[in-house]
Short mmCIF file of C-alpha atoms in Angstrom, two decimals:
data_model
loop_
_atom_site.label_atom_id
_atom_site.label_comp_id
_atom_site.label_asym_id
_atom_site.label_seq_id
_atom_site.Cartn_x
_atom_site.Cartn_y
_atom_site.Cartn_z
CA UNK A 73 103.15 96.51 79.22
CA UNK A 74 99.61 96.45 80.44
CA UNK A 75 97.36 99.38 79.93
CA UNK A 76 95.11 100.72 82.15
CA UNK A 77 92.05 102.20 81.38
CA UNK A 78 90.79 105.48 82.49
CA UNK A 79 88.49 104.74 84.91
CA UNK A 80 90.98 102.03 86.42
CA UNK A 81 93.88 103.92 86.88
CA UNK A 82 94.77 105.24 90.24
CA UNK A 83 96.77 108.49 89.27
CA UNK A 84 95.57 110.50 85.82
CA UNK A 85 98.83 112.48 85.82
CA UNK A 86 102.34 112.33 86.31
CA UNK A 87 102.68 114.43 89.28
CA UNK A 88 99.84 112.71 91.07
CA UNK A 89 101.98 109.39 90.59
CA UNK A 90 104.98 111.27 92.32
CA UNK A 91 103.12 112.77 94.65
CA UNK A 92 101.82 109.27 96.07
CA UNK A 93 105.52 107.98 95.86
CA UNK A 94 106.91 110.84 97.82
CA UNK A 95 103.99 110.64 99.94
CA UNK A 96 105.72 107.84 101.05
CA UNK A 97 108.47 108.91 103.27
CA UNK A 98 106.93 109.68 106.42
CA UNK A 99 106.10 105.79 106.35
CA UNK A 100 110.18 105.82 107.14
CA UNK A 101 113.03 103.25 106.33
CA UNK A 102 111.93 99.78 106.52
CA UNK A 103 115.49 97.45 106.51
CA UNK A 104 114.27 93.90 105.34
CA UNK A 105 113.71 91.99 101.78
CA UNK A 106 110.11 90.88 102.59
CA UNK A 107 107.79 93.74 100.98
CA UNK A 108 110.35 93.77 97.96
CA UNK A 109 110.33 89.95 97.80
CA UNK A 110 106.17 89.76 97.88
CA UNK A 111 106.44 92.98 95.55
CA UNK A 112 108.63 91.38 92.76
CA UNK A 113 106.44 88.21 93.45
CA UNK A 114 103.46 90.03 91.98
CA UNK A 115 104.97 91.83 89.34
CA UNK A 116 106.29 88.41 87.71
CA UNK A 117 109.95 88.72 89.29
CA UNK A 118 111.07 91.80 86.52
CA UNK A 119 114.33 91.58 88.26
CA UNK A 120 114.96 88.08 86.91
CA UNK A 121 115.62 88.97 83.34
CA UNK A 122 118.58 91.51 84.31
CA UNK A 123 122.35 91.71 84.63
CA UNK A 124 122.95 93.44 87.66
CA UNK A 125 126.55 95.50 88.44
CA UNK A 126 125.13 96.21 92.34
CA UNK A 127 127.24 99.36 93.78
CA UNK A 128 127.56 99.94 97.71
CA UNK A 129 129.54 101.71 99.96
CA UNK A 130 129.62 104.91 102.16
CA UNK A 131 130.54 107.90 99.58
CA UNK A 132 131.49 107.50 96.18
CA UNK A 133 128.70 105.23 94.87
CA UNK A 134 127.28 107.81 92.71
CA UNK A 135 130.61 108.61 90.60
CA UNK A 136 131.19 105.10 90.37
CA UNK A 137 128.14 104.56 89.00
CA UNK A 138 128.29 107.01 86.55
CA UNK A 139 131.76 105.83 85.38
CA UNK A 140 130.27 102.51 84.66
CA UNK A 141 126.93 103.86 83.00
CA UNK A 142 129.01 106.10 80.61
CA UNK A 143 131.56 103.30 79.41
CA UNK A 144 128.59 100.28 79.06
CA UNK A 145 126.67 103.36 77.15
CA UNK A 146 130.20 104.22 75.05
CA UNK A 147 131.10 100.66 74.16
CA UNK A 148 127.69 100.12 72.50
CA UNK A 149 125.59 98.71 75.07
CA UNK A 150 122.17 99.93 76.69
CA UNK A 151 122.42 100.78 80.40
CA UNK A 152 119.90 101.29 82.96
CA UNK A 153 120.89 102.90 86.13
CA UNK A 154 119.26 103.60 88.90
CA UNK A 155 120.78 105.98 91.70
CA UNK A 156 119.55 108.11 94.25
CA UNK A 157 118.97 110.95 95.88
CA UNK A 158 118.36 112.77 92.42
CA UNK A 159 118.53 116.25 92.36
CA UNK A 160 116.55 118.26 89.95
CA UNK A 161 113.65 115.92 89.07
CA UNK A 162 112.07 112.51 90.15
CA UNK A 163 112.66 111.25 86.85
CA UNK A 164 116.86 111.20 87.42
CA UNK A 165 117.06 108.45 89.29
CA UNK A 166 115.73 105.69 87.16
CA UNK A 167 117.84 106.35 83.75
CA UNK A 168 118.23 104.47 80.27
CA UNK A 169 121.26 105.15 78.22
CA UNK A 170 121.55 108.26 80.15
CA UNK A 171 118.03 109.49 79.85
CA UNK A 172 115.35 110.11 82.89
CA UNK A 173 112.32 108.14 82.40
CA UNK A 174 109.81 109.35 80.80
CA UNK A 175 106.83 110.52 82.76
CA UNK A 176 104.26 108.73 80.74
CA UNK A 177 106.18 105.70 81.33
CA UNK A 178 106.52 106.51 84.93
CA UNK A 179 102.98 106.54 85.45
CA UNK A 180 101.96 103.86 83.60
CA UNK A 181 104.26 101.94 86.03
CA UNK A 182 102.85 103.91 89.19
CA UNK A 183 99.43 102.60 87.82
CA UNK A 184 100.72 98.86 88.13
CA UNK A 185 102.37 99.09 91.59
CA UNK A 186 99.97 100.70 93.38
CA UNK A 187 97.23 98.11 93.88
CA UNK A 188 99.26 95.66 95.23
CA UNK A 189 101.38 98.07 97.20
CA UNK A 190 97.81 98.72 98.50
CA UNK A 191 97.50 94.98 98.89
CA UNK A 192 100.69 95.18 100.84
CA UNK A 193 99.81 97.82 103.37
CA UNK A 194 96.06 95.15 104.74
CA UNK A 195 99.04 92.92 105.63
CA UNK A 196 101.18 92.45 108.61
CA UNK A 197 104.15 93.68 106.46
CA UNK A 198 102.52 97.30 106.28
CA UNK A 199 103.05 99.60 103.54
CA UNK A 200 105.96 99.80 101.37
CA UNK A 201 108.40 102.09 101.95
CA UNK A 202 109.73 105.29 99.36
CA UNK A 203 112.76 103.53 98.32
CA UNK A 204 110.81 100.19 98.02
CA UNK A 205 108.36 101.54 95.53
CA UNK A 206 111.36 103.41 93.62
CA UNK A 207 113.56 100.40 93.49
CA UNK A 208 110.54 98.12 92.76
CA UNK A 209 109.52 100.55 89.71
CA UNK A 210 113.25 100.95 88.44
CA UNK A 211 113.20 97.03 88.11
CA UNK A 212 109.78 96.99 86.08
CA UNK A 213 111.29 99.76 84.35
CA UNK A 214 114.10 98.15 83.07
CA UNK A 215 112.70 94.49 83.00
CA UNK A 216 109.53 95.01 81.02
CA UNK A 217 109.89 98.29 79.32
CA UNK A 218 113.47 98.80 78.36
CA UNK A 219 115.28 95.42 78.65
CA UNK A 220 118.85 97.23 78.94
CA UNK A 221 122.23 94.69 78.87
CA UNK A 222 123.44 95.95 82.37
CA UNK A 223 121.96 97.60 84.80
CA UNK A 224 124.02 99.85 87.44
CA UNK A 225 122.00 99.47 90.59
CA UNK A 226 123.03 101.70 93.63
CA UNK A 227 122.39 100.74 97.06
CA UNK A 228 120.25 102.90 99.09
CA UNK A 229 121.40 102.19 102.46
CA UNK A 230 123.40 99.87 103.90
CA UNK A 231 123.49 96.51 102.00
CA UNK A 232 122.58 93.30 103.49
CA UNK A 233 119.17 94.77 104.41
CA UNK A 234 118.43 97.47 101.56
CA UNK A 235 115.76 96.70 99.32
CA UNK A 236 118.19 96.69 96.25
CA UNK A 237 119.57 93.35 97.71
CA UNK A 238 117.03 91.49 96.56
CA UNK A 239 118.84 91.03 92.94
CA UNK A 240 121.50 88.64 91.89
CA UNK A 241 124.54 90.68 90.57
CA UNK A 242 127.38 89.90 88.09
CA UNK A 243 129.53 91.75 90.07
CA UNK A 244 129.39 93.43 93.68
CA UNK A 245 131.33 96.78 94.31
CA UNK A 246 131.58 98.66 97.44
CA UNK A 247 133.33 101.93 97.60
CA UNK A 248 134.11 102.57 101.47
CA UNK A 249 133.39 102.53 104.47
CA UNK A 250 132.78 105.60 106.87
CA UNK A 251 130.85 107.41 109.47
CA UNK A 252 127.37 107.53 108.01
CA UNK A 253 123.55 106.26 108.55
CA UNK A 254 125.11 105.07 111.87
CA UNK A 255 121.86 105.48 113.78
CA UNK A 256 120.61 102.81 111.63
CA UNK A 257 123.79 100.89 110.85
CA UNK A 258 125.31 100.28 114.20
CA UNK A 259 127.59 102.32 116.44
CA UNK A 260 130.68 100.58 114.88
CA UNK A 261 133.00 100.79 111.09
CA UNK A 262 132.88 97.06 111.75
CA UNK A 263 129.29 97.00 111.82
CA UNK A 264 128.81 99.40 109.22
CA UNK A 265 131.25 97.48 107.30
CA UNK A 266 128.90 93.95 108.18
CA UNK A 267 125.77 95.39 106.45
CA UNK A 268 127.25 96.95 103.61
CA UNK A 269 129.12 93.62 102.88
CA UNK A 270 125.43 91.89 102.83
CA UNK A 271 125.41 92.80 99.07
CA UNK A 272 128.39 89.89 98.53
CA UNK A 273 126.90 86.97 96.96
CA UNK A 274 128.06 83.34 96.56
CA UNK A 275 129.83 82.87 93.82
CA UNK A 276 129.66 86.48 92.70
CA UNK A 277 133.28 88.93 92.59
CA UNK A 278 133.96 91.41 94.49
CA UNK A 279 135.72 94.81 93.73
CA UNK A 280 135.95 97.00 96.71
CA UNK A 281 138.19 100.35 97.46
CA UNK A 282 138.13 100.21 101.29
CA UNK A 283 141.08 100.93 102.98
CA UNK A 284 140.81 99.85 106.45
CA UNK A 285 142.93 96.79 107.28
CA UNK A 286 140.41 95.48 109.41
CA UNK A 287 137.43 96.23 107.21
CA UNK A 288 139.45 94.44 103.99
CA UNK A 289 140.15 92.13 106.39
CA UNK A 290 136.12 91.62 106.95
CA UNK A 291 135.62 91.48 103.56
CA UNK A 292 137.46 88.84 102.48
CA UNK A 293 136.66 86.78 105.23
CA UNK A 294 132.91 87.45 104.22
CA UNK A 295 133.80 86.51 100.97
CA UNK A 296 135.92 83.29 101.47
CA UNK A 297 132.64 81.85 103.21
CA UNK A 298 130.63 82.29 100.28
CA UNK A 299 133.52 81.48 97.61
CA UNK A 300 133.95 84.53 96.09
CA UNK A 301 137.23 86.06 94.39
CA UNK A 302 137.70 89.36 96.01
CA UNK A 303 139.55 92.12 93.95
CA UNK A 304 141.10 94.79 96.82
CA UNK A 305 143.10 97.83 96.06
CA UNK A 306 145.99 98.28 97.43
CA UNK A 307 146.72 94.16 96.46
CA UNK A 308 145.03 93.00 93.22
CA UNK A 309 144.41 96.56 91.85
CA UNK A 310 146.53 99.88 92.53
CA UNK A 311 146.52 103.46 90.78
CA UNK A 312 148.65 106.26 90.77
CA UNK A 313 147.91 109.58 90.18
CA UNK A 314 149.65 110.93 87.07
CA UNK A 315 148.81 114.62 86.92
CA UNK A 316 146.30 116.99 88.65
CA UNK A 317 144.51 120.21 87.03
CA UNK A 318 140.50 121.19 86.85
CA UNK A 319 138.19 119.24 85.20
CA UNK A 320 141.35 117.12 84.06
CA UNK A 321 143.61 114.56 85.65
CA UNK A 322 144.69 111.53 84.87
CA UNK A 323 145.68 107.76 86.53
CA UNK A 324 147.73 104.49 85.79
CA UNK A 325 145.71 101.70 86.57
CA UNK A 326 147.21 98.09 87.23
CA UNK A 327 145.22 95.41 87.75
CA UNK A 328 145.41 91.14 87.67
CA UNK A 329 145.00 91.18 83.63
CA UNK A 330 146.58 94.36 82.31
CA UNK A 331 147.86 97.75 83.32
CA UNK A 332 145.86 100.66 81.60
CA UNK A 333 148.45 104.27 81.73
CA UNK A 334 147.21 107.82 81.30
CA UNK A 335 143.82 107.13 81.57
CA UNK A 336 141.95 110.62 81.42
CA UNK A 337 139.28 111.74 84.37
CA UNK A 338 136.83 114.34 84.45
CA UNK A 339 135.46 114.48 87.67
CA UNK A 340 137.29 116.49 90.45
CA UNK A 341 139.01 115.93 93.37
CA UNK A 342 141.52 112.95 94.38
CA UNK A 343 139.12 110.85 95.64
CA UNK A 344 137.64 110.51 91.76
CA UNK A 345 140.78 108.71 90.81
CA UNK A 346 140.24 105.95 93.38
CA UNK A 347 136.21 105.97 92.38
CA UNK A 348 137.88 105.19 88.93
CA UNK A 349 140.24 103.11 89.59
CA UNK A 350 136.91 101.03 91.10
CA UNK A 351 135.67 101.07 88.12
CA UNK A 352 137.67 100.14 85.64
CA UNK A 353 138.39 97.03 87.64
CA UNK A 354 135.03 96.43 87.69
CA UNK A 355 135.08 96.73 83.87
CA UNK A 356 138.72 94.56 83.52
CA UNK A 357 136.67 91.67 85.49
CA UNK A 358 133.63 91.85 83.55
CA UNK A 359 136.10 91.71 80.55
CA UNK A 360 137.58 88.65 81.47
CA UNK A 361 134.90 86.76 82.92
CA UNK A 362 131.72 87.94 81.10
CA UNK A 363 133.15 88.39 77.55
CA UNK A 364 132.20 92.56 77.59
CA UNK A 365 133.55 94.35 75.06
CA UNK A 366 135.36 97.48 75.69
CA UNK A 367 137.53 98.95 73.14
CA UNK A 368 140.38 101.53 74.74
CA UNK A 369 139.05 104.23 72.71
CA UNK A 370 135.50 104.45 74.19
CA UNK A 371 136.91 103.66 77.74
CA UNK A 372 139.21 107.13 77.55
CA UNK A 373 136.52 109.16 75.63
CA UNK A 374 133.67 108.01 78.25
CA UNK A 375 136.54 108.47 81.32
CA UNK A 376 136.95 111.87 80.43
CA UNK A 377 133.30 112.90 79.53
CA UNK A 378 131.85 111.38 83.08
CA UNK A 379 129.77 114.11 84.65
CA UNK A 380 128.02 113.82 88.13
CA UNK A 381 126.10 116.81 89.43
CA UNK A 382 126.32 118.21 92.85
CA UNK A 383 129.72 116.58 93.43
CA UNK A 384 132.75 119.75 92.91
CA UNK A 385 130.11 121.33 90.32
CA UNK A 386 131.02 124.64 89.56
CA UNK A 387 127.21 126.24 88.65
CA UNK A 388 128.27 129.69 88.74
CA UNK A 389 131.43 131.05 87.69
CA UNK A 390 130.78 135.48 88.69
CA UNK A 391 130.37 134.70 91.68
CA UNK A 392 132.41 131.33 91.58
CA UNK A 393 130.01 128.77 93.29
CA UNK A 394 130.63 125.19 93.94
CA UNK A 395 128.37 122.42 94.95
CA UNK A 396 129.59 119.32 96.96
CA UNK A 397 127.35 117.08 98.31
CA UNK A 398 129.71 116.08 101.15
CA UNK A 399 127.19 115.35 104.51
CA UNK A 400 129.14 112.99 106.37
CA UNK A 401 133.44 113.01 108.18
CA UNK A 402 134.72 111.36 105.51
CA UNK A 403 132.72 113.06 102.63
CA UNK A 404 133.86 116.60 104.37
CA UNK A 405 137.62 115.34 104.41
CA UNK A 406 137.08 114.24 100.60
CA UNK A 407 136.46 118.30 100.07
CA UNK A 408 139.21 120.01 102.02
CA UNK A 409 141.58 117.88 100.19
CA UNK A 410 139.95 119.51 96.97
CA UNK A 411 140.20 122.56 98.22
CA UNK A 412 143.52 122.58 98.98
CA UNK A 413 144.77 120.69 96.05
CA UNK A 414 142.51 121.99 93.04
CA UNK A 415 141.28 125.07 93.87
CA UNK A 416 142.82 128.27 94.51
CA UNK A 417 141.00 131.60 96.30
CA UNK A 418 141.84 134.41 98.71
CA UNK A 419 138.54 133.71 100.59
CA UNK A 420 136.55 130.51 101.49
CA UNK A 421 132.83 131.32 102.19
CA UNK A 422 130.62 128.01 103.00
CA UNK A 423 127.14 127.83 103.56
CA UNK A 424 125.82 124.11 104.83
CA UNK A 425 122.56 122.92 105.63
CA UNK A 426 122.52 119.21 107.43
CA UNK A 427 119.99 116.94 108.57
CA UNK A 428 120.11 116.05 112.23
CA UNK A 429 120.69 112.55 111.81
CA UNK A 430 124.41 113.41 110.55
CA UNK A 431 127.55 113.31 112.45
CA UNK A 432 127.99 117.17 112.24
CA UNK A 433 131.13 117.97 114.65
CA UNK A 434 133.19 115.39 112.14
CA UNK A 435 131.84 117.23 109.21
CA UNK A 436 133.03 120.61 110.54
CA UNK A 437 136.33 119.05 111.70
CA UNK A 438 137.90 118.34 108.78
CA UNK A 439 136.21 121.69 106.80
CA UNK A 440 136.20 124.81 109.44
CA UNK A 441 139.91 125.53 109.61
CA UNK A 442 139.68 126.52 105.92
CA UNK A 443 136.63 128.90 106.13
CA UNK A 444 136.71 132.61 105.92
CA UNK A 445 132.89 132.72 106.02
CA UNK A 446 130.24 130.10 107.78
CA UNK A 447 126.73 130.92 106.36
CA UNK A 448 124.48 128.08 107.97
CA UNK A 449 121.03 127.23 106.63
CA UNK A 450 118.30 124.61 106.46
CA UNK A 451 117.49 122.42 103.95
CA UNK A 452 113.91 122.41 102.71
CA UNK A 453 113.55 118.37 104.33
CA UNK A 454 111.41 116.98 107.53
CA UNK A 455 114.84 115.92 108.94
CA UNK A 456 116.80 119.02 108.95
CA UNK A 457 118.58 120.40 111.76
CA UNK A 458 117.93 123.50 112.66
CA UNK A 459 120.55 126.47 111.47
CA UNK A 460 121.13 128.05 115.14
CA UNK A 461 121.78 124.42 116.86
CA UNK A 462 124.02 124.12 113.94
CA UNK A 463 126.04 127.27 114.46
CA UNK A 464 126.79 126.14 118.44
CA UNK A 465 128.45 122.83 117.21
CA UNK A 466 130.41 124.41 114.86
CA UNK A 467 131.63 126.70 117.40
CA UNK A 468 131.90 124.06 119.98
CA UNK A 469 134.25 122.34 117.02
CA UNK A 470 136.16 125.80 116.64
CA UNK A 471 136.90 125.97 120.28
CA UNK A 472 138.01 122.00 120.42
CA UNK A 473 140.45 122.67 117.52
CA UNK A 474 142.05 125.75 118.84
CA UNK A 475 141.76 127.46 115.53
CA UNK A 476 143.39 131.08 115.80
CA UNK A 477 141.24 133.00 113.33
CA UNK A 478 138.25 134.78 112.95
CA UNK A 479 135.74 132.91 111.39
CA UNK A 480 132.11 135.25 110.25
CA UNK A 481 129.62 132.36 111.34
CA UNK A 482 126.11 133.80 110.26
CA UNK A 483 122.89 131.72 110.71
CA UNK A 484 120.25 132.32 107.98
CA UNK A 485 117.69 129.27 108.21
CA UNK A 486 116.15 130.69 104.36
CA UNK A 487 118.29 128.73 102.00
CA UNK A 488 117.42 131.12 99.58
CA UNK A 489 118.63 134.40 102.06
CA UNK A 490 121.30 132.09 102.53
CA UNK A 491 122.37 131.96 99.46
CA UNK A 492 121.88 135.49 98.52
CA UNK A 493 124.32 136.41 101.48
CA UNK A 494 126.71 133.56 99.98
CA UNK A 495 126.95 135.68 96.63
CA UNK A 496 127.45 138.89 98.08
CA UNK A 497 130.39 137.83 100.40
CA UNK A 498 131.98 136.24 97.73
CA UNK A 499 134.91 138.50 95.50
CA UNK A 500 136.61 137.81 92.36
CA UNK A 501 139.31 135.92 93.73
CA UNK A 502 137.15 134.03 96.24
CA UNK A 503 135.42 131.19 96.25
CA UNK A 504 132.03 130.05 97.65
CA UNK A 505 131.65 126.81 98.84
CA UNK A 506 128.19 124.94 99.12
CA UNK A 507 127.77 122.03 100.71
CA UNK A 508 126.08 119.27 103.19
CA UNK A 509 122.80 117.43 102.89
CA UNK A 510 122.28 116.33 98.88
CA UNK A 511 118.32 117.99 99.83
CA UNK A 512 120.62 121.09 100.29
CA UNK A 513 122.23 121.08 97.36
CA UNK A 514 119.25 119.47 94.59
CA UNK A 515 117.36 122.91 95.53
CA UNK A 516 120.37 125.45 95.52
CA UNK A 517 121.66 123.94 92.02
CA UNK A 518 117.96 123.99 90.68
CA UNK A 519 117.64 127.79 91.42
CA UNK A 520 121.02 128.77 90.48
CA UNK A 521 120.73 126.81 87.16
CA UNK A 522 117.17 126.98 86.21
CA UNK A 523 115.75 129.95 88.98
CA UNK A 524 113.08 127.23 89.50
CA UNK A 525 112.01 124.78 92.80
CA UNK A 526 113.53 121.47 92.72
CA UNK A 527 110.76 118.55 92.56
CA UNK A 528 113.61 116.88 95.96
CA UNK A 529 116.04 114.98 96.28
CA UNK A 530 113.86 112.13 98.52
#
């Protein structure tokens, strides 16, 4: 990789190098391939020399991805993966074989991109955005420093317009499709569903987990068109749950090729098993098609060792404290179910923190009626909404649902009060719940974890 002399280099320190990358986001969300394409052209096309698994959807991306990077890592071959938000530190989202990049690295890379994202910003394109200049130094990352065999490449937002798009894929996967981004997206599941299928290429398979009729149904048209097999549960996959307990459950998978029984997960909640079942047919098709080699015995062992933080983490166990990263209807549904089915308390205390951008009445739809305790805060993020604006629509959703209990609804904008408030409320045999905006959670899990600041989860 080139080396840049002292006097040359833009940023002397790691932290300078974030700093201009996170300086980044007031610039916004720029949909459209152009920066990245001019970007990649000047960096010599990195993403060229890489085998792409390219992971979409509306919630569930993250575990999938992690299923995937633990199994590739487990089976003997190196992995880069790059995900996002991260949660503790910058570094997490660009990964190989598991580990953040290292900051050195990081900057040396910062060092390379920002002249010609500098270059960019004279033009009529304008300056790259955050995500650009992440994705863009992930794919220098892993195409001139690390060289991995796969690389598990989350989309940001959307699909057919994120800046991940602009790689060619071995295989496509998209989770599901919900209520989310919607401001950005379109007003419709159908043309939610239209963007997030942009990331289906010609030629290319498709695994996808969306249950819709009509969204399948826009799928596989979408996919016909551009002659590409699509592999839907519900028809060419299914799973069935074979038993249920914490931090343990287990499928049967049956796909095209082979049926796989009693296959051991880690992560919680029922929705893991379908984010599983995602994955191991993405696996089964890159077995078949793409002569990967995955013995059963690292595909159990990495199954049941898959962690993914902020998703039913329990960081504290006196008081018992639980971190879920669900922001969105569907995400919020995903948790009561957990709730009810894998978690047993006298009390529910929840303290959330959203941004203002979020459908917030569907969130609290699916979650108040199980609450004991509402303890409503503010992220530490320029799009937050604010706690007491908060409080009135979860009343407003109290009084639409008819719910005949007394629910404690305290407003505390200090996540850290917040929090503090959280803990005392919470007995032995309760629980404490919290939950919302991923900003929300990166800085509650640092502090409970490490008592320190999270770097955010941009």
């Amino acid at each position: 990789m080139e080396q840049y002399t002292e006097e040359a280099s833009p940023f002397k320190t790691y932290t300078e190098a974030v700093n201009w990358i996170t300086g980044l986001v007031p610039v916004g969300i720029k949909p459209g391939l152009q920066r990245m394409d001019l970007l990649m052209e000047k960096l010599g096309h990195p993403h060229r020399r890489l085998k792409f698994i390219h992971v979409g959807g509306t919630n569930g991306k993250g575990s999938t991805c992690a299923f995937l990077t633990k199994v590739l890592i487990r089976s003997g071959y190196d992995v880069g993966t790059f995900t996002s938000p991260y949660l503790e530190k910058f570094t997490n989202r660009i990964q190989y074989n598991g580990q953040d990049i290292e900051e050195e690295d990081l900057l040396l890379l910062a060092n390379r991109l920002k002249p010609i994202a500098d270059e960019l910003e004279e033009t009529e394109l304008g300056s790259p955005s955050m995500f650009e200049i992440c994705t863009a130094l992930a794919l220098l990352y892993f195409g001139t420093v690390t060289f991995p065999d796969y690389v598990v490449l989350e989309v940001g937002l959307g699909g057919r317009l994120d800046c991940t798009n602009i790689v060619s894929p071995v295989i496509s996967v998209i989770t599901n499709i919900g209520h989310d981004h919607m401001d950005i997206l379109g007003d419709t599941l159908e043309q939610v569903a239209l963007e997030k299928a942009g990331i289906i290429k010609p030629g290319v398979p498709l695994v996808t987990t969306v249950e819709q009729p009509e969204l399948a149904e826009l799928f596989i048209r979408d996919a016909k068109s551009k002659r590409t097999t699509v592999y839907l549960l519900g028809k060419q996959f299914t799973y069935e749950p074979v038993s249920t307990e914490l931090d343990g459950q287990k499928l049967n998978f049956t796909g095209p090729f082979r049926s796989i029984e009693n296959v051991p997960v880690s992560l919680n909640g029922a929705h893991q098993l379908k984010n599983a079942a995602a994955a191991l047919m993405t696996l089964e098709v890159l077995r078949q098609y793409n002569a990967l080699i995955v013995d059963d015995e690292d595909l159990f062992a990495a199954m049941s060792e898959t962690q993914w933080p902020g998703r039913l983490e329990m960081v504290s166990d006196n008081p018992r404290i639980l971190l879920d990263g669900a922001h969105n209807p569907e995400g919020a549904q995903t948790l009561a179910a957990a709730l009810n089915d894998t978690y047993s308390y006298k009390k529910l205390h929840l303290m959330a923190g959203m941004l203002s951008t979020k459908n917030q009445p569907g969130y609290f739809r699916h979650i108040l009626p199980m609450v004991d305790t509402l303890i409503l805060t503010e992220p530490d993020f320029h799009k937050k909404e604010n706690a007491s604006r908060l409080a009135d629509r979860a009343r407003e959703t109290l009084r639409e649902l008819d719910v005949n209990r007394d629910i404690d609804i305290v407003v505390e904008p200090d996540w850290k009060k917040a929090l503090e408030q959280l803990k005392q409320r919470t007995g032995q045999d309760d629980l404490a719940v919290v939950s919302g905006t991923l900003y929300l959670i990166s800085d509650v899990r640092s502090w409970l974890l490490y008592t320190t600041d999270s770097e955010k989860g941009w």
